[in-house]
PDB file of C-alpha atoms and ligand atoms in Angstrom:
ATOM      1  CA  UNK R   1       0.000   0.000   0.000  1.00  0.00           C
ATOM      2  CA  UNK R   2       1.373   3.122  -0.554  1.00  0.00           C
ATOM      3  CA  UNK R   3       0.133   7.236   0.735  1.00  0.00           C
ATOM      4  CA  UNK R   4      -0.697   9.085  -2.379  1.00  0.00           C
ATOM      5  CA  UNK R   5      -2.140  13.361  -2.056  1.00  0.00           C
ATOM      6  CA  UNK R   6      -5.008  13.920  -3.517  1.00  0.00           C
ATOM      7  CA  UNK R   7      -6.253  17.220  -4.936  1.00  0.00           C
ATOM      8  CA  UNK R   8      -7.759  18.639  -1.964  1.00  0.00           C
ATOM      9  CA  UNK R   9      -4.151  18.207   0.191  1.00  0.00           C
ATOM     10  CA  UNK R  10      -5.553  14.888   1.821  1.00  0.00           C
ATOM     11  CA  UNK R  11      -3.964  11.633   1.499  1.00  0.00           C
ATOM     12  CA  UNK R  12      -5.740   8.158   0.365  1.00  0.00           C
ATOM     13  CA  UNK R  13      -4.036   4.794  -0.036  1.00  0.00           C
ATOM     14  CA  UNK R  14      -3.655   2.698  -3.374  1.00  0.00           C
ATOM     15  CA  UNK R  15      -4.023  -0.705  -3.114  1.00  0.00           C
ATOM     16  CA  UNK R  16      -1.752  -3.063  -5.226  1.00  0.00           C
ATOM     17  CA  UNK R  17      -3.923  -6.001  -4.100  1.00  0.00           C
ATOM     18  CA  UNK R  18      -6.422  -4.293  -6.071  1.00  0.00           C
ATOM     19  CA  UNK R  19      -4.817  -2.017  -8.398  1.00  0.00           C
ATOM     20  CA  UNK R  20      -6.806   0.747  -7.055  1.00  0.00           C
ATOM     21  CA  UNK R  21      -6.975   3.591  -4.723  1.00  0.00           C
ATOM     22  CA  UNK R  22      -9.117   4.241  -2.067  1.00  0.00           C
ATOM     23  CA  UNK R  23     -10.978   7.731  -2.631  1.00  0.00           C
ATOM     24  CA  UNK R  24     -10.971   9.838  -5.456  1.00  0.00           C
ATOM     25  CA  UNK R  25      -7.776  11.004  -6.768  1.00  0.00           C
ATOM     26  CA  UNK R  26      -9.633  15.054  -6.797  1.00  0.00           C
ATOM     27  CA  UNK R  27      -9.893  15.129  -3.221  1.00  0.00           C
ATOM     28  CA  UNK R  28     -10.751  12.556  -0.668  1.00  0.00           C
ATOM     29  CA  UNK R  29     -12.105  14.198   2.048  1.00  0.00           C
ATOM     30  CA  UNK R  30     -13.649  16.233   0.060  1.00  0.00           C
ATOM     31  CA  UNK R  31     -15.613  12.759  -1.987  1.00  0.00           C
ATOM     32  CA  UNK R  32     -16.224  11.403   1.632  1.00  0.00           C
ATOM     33  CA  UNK R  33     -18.125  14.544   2.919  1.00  0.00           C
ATOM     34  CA  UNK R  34     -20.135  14.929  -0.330  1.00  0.00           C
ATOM     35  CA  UNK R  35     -21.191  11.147  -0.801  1.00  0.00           C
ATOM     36  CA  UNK R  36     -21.432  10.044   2.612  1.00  0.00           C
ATOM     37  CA  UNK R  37     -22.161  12.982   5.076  1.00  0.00           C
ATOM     38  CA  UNK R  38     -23.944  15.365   2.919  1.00  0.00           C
ATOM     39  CA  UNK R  39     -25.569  13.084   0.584  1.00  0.00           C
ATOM     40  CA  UNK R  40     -26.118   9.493   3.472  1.00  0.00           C
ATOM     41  CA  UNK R  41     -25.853  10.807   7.501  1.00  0.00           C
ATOM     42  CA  UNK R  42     -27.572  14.230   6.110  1.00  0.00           C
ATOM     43  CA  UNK R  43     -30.450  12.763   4.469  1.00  0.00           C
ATOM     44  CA  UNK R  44     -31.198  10.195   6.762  1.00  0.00           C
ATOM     45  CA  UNK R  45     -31.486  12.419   9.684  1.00  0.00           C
ATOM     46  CA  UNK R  46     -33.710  14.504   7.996  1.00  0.00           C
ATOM     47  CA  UNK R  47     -36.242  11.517   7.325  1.00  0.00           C
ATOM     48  CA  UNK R  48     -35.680  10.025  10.524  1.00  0.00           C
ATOM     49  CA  UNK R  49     -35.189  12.357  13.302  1.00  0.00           C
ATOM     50  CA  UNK R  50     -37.239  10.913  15.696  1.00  0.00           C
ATOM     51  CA  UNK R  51     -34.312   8.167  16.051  1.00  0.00           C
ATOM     52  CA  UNK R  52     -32.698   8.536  19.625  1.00  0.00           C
ATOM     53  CA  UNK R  53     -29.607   6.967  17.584  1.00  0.00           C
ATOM     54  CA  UNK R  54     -28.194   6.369  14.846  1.00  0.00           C
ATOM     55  CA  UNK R  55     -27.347   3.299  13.555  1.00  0.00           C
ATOM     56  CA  UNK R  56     -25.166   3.006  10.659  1.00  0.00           C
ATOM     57  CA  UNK R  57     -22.990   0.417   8.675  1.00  0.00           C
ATOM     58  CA  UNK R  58     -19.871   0.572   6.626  1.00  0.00           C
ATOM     59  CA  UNK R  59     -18.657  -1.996   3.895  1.00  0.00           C
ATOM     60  CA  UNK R  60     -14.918  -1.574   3.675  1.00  0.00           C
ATOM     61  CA  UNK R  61     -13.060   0.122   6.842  1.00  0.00           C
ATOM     62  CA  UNK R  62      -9.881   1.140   5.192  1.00  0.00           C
ATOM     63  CA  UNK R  63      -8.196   4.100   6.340  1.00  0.00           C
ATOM     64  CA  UNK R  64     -11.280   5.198   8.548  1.00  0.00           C
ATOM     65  CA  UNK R  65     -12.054   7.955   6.805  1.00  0.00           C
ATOM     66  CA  UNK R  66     -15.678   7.918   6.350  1.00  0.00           C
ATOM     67  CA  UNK R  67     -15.633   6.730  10.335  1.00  0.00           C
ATOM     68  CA  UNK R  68     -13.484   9.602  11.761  1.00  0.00           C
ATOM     69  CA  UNK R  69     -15.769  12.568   9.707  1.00  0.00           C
ATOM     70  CA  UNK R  70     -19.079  10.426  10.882  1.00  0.00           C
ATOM     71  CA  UNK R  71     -17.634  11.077  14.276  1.00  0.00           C
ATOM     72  CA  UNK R  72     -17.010  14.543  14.399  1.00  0.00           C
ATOM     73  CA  UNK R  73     -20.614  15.279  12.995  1.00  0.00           C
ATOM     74  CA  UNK R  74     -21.743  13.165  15.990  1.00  0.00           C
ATOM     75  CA  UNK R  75     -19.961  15.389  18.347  1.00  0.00           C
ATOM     76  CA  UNK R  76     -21.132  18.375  15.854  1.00  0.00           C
ATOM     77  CA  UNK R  77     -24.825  17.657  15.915  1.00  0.00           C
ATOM     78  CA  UNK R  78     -24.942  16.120  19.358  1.00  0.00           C
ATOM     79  CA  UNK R  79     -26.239  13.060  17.806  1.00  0.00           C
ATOM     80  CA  UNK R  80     -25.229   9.816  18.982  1.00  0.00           C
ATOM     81  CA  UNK R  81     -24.629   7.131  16.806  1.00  0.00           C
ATOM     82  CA  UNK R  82     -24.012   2.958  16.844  1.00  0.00           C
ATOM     83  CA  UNK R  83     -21.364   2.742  13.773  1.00  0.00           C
ATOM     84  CA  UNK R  84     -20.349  -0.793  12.532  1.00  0.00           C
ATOM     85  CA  UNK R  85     -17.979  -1.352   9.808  1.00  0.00           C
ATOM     86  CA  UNK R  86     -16.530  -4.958   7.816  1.00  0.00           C
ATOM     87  CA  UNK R  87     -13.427  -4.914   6.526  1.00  0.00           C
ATOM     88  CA  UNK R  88     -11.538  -8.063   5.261  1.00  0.00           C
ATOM     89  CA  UNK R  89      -7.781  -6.132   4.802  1.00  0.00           C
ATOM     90  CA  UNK R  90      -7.295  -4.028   7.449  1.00  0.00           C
ATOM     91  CA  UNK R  91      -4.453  -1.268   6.876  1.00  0.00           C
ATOM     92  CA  UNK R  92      -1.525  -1.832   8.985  1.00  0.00           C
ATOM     93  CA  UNK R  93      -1.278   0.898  11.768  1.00  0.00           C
ATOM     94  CA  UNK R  94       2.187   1.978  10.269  1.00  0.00           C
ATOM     95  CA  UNK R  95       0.507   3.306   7.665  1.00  0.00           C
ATOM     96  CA  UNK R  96      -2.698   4.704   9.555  1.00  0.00           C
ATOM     97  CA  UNK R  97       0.033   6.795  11.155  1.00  0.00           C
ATOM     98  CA  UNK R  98       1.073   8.569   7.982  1.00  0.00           C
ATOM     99  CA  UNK R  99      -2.148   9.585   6.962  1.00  0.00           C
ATOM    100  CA  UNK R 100      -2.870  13.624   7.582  1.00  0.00           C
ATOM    101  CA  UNK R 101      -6.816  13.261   8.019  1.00  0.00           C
ATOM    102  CA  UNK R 102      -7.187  15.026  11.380  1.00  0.00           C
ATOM    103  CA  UNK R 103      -4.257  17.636  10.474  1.00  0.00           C
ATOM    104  CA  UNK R 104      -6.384  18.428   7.295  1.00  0.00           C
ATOM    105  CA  UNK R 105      -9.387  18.383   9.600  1.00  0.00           C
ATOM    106  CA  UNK R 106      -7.886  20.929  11.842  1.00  0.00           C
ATOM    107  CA  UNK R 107      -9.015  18.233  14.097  1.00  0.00           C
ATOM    108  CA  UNK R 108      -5.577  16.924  15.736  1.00  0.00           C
ATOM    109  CA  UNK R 109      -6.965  16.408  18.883  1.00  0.00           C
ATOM    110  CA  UNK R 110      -9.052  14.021  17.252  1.00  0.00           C
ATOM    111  CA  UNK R 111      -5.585  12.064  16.503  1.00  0.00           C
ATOM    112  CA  UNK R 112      -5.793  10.157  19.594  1.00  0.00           C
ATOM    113  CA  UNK R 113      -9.732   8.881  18.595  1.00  0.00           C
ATOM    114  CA  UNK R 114      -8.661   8.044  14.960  1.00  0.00           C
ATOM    115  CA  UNK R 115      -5.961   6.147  15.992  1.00  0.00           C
ATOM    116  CA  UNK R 116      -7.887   4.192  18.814  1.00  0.00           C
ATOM    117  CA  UNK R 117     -10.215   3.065  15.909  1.00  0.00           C
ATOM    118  CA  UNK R 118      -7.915   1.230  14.335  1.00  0.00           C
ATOM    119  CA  UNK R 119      -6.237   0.182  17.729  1.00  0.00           C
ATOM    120  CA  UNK R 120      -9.163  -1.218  19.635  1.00  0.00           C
ATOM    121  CA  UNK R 121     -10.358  -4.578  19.575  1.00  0.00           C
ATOM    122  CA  UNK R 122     -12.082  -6.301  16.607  1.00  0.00           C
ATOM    123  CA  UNK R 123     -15.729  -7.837  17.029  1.00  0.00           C
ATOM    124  CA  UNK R 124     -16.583  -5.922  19.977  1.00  0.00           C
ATOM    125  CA  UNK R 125     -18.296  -2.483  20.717  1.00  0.00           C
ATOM    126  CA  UNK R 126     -16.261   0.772  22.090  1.00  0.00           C
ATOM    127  CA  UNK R 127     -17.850   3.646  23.394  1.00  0.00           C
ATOM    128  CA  UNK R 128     -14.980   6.465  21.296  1.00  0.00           C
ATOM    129  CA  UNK R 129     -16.508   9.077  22.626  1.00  0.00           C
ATOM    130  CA  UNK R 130     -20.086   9.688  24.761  1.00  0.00           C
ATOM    131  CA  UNK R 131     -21.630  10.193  20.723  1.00  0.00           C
ATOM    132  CA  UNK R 132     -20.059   7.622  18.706  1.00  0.00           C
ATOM    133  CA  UNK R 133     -20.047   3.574  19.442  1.00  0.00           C
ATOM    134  CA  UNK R 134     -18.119   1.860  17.902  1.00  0.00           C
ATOM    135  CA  UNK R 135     -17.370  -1.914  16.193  1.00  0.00           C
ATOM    136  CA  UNK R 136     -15.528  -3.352  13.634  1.00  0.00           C
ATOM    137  CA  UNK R 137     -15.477  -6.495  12.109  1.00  0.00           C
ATOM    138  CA  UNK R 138     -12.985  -8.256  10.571  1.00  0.00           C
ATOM    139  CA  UNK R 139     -14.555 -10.487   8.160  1.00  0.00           C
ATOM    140  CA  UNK R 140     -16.010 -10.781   4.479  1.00  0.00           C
ATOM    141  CA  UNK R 141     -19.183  -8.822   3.335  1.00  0.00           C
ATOM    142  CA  UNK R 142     -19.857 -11.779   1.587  1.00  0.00           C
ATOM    143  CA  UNK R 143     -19.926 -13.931   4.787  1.00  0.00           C
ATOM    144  CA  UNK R 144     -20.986 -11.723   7.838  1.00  0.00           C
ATOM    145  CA  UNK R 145     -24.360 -12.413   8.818  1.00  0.00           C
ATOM    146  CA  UNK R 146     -26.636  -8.893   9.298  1.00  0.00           C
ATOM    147  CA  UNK R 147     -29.491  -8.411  11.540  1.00  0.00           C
ATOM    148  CA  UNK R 148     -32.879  -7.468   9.735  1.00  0.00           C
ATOM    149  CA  UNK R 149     -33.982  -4.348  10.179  1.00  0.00           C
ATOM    150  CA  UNK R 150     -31.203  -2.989  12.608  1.00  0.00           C
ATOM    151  CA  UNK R 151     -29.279  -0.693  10.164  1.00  0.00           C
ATOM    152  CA  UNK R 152     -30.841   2.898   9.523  1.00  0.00           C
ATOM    153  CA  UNK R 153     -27.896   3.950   7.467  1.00  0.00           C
ATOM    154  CA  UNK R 154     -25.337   2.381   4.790  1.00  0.00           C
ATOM    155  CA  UNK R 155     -22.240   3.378   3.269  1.00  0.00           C
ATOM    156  CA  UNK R 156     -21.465   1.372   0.722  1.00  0.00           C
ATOM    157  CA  UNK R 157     -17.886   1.999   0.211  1.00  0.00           C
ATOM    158  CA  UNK R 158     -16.835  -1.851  -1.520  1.00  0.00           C
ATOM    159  CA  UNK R 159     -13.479  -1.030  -4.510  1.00  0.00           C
ATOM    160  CA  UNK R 160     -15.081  -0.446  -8.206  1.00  0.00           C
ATOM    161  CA  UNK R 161     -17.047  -3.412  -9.431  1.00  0.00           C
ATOM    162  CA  UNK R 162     -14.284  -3.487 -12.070  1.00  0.00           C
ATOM    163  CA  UNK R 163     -11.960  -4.691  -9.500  1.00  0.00           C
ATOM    164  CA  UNK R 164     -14.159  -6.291  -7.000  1.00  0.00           C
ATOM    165  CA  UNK R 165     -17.357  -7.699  -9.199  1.00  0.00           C
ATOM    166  CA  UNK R 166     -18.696 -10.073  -5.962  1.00  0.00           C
ATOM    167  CA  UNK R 167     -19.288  -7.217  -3.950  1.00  0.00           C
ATOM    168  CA  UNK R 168     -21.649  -6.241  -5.906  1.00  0.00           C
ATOM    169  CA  UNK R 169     -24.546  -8.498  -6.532  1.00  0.00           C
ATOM    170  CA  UNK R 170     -28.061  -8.579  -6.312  1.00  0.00           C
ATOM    171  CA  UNK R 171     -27.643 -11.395  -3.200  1.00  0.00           C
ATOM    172  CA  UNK R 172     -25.434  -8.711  -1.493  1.00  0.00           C
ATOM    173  CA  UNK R 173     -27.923  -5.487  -1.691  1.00  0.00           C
ATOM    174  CA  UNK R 174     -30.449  -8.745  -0.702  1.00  0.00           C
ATOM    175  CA  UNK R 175     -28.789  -8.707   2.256  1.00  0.00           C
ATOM    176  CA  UNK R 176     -28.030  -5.155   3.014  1.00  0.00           C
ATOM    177  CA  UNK R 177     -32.074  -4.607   2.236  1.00  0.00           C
ATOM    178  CA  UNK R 178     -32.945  -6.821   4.940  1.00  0.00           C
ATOM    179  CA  UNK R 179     -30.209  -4.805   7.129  1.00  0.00           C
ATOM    180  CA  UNK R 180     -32.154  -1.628   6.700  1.00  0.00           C
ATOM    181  CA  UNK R 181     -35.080  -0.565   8.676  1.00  0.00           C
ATOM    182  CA  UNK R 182     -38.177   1.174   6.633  1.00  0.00           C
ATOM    183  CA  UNK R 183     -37.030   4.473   5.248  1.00  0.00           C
ATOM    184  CA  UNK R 184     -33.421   3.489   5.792  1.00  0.00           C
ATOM    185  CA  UNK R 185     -30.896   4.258   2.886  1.00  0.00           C
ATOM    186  CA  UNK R 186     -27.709   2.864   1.286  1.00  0.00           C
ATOM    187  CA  UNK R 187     -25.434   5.832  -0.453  1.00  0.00           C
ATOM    188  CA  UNK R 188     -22.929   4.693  -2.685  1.00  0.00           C
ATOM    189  CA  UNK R 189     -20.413   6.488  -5.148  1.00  0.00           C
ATOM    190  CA  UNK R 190     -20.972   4.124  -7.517  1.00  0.00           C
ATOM    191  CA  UNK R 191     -23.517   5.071 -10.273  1.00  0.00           C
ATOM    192  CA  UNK R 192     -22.592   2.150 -12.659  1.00  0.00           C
ATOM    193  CA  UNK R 193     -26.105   1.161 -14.706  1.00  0.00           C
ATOM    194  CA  UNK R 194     -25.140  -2.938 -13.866  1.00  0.00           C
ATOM    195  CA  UNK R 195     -25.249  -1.204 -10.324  1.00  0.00           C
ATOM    196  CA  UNK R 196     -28.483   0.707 -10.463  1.00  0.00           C
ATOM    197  CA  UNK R 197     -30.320  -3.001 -12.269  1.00  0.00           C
ATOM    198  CA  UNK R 198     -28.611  -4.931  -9.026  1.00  0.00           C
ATOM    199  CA  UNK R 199     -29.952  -2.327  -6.870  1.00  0.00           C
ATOM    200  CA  UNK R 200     -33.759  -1.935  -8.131  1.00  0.00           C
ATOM    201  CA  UNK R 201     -33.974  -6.336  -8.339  1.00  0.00           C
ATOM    202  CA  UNK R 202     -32.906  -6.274  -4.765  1.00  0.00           C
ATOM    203  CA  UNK R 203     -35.569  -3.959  -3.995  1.00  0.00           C
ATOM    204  CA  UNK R 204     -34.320  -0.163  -3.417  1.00  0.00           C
ATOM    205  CA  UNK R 205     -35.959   2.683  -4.915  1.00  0.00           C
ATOM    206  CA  UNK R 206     -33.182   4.739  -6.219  1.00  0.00           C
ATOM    207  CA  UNK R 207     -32.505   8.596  -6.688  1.00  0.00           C
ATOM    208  CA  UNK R 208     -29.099   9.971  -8.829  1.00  0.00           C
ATOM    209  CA  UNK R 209     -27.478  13.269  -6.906  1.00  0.00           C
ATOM    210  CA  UNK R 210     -24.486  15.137  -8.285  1.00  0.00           C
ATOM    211  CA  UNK R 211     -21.139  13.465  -7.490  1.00  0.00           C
ATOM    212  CA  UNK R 212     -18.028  15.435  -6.124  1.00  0.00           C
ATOM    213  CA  UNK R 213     -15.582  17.104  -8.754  1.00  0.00           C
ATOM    214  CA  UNK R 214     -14.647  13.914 -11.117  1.00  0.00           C
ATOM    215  CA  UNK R 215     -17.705  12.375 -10.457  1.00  0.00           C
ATOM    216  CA  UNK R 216     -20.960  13.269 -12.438  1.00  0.00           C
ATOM    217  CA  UNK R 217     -23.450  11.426  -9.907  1.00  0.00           C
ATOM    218  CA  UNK R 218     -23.591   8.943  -7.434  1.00  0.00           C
ATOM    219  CA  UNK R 219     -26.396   7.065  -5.875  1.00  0.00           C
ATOM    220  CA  UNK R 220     -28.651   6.959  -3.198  1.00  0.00           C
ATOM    221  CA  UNK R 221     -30.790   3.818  -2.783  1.00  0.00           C
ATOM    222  CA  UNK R 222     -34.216   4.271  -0.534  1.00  0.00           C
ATOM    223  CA  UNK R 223     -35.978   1.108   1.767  1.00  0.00           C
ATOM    224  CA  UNK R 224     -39.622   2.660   1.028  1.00  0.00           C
TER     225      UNK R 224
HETATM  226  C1  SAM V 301     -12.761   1.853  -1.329  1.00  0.00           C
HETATM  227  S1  SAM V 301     -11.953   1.096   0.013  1.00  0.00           S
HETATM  228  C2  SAM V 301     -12.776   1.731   1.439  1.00  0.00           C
HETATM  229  C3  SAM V 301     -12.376   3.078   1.852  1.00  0.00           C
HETATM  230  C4  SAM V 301     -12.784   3.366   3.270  1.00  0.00           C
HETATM  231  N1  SAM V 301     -14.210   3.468   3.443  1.00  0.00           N
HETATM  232  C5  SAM V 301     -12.050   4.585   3.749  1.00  0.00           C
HETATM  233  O1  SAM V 301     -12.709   5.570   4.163  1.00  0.00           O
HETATM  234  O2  SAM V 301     -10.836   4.541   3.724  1.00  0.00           O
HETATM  235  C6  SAM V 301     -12.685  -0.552  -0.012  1.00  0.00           C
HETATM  236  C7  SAM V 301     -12.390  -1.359   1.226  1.00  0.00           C
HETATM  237  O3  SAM V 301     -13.090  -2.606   1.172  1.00  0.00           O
HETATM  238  C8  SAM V 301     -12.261  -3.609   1.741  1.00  0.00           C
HETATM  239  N2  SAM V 301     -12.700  -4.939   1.275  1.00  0.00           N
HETATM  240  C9  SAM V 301     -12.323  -5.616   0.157  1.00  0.00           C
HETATM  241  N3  SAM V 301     -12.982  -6.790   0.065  1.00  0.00           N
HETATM  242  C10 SAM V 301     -13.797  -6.863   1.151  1.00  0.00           C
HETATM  243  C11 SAM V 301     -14.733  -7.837   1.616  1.00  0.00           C
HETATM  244  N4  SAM V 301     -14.970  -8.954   0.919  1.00  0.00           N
HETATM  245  N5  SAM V 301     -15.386  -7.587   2.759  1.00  0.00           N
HETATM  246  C12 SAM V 301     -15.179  -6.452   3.473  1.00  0.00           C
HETATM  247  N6  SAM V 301     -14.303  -5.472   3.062  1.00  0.00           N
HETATM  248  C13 SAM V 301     -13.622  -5.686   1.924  1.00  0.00           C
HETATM  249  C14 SAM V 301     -10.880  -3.216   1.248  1.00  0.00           C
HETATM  250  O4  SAM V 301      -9.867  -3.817   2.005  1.00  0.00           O
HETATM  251  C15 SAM V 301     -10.928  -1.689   1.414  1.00  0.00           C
HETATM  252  O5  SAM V 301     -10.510  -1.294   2.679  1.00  0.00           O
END
């Protein structure tokens, strides 16, 4: 794996495994704010404020991105939030260290939160901070088994179907239907038409937004 800057000064990772990097190459804390805060954690809380909290899942941990920005809105909005993320090939800390998220943020006391993330156990829950609980899994999508109706919020943050064609499937968004609760919502960067027809058979009513720079639109899959 190796640090690459993208064009908004923060870093992302490319994968060789994969042959692919982890955000967009124009910006990636900018991508992860539009797609999943503004366009996922916004929306839903708008539909669903009644919730006392929060309960969202991530496919594909990585650098912890999408988890560290979830938790500072937490914190932001006084909103507290149960956040679960799978991830099959976790980064090695050594490189979690070289990444410039919460110095980018201007969030470096955050540093010490970030880091715990990625130190604490796997499996179990972690209260980070009196907003934001916390688990990780280490195991497949493809294998983990979800609760029904427990999820009110997902990012879907899998590599390109080009690289990763499994994650992908209509038995997958199956499964991450049943995850959802009524009016939950999966956002996804990922506006692929094979995508969209996987989507729809598994039973989501979708909606197109405008993408981040690079990105004409993305998606946003309802549980109606
Ligand atoms: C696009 S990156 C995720 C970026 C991440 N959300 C972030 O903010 O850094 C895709 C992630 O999915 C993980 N992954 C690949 N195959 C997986 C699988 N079968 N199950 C769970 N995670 C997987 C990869 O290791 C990688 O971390």
């Amino acid at each position: 794996m190796q640090i690459i800057t993208t064009e908004d000064g923060s870093h992302t990772l490319f994968s060789e495994q994969f042959n692919e990097i982890y955000h967009s190459c124009h910006g990636a804390i900018q991508e992860s704010k539009h797609i999943f805060l503004k366009s996922g954690l916004e929306a839903v809380w708008q539909y669903q404020k009644r919730i006392e909290r929060l309960r969202i899942f991530e496919v594909g941990f990585g650098t912890g991105l999408n988890a560290l920005l979830t938790m500072l809105q937490a914190e932001k909005e006084n909103l507290k939030m149960d956040y679960e993320t799978v991830e099959l090939y976790p980064v090695p800390i050594e490189i979690i260290k070289g990444l410039n998220y919460t110095k980018q943020l201007n969030f470096e006391y955050c540093y010490g939160p970030y880091h715990t993330m990625h130190l604490v156990r796997w499996e179990e829950w972690h209260e980070l901070t009196p907003f934001f609980r916390f688990r990780k899994m280490q195991a497949s999508l493809l294998e983990v088994a979800l609760e029904k109706e427990t999820t009110d919020l997902i990012y879907f943050d899998a590599f390109a179907p080009e690289h990763q064609p499994e994650m992908w499937t209509v038995e997958v968004f199956k499964k991450l239907y049943e995850a959802l609760t009524l009016g939950g919502i999966l956002v996804t960067y990922c506006c692929k038409g094979s995508v969209q027809r996987a989507l729809k058979e598994a039973g989501f009513r979708l909606e197109k937004l405008p993408g981040p720079p690079g990105k004409r639109e993305i998606l946003r899959a309802h549980k109606n």
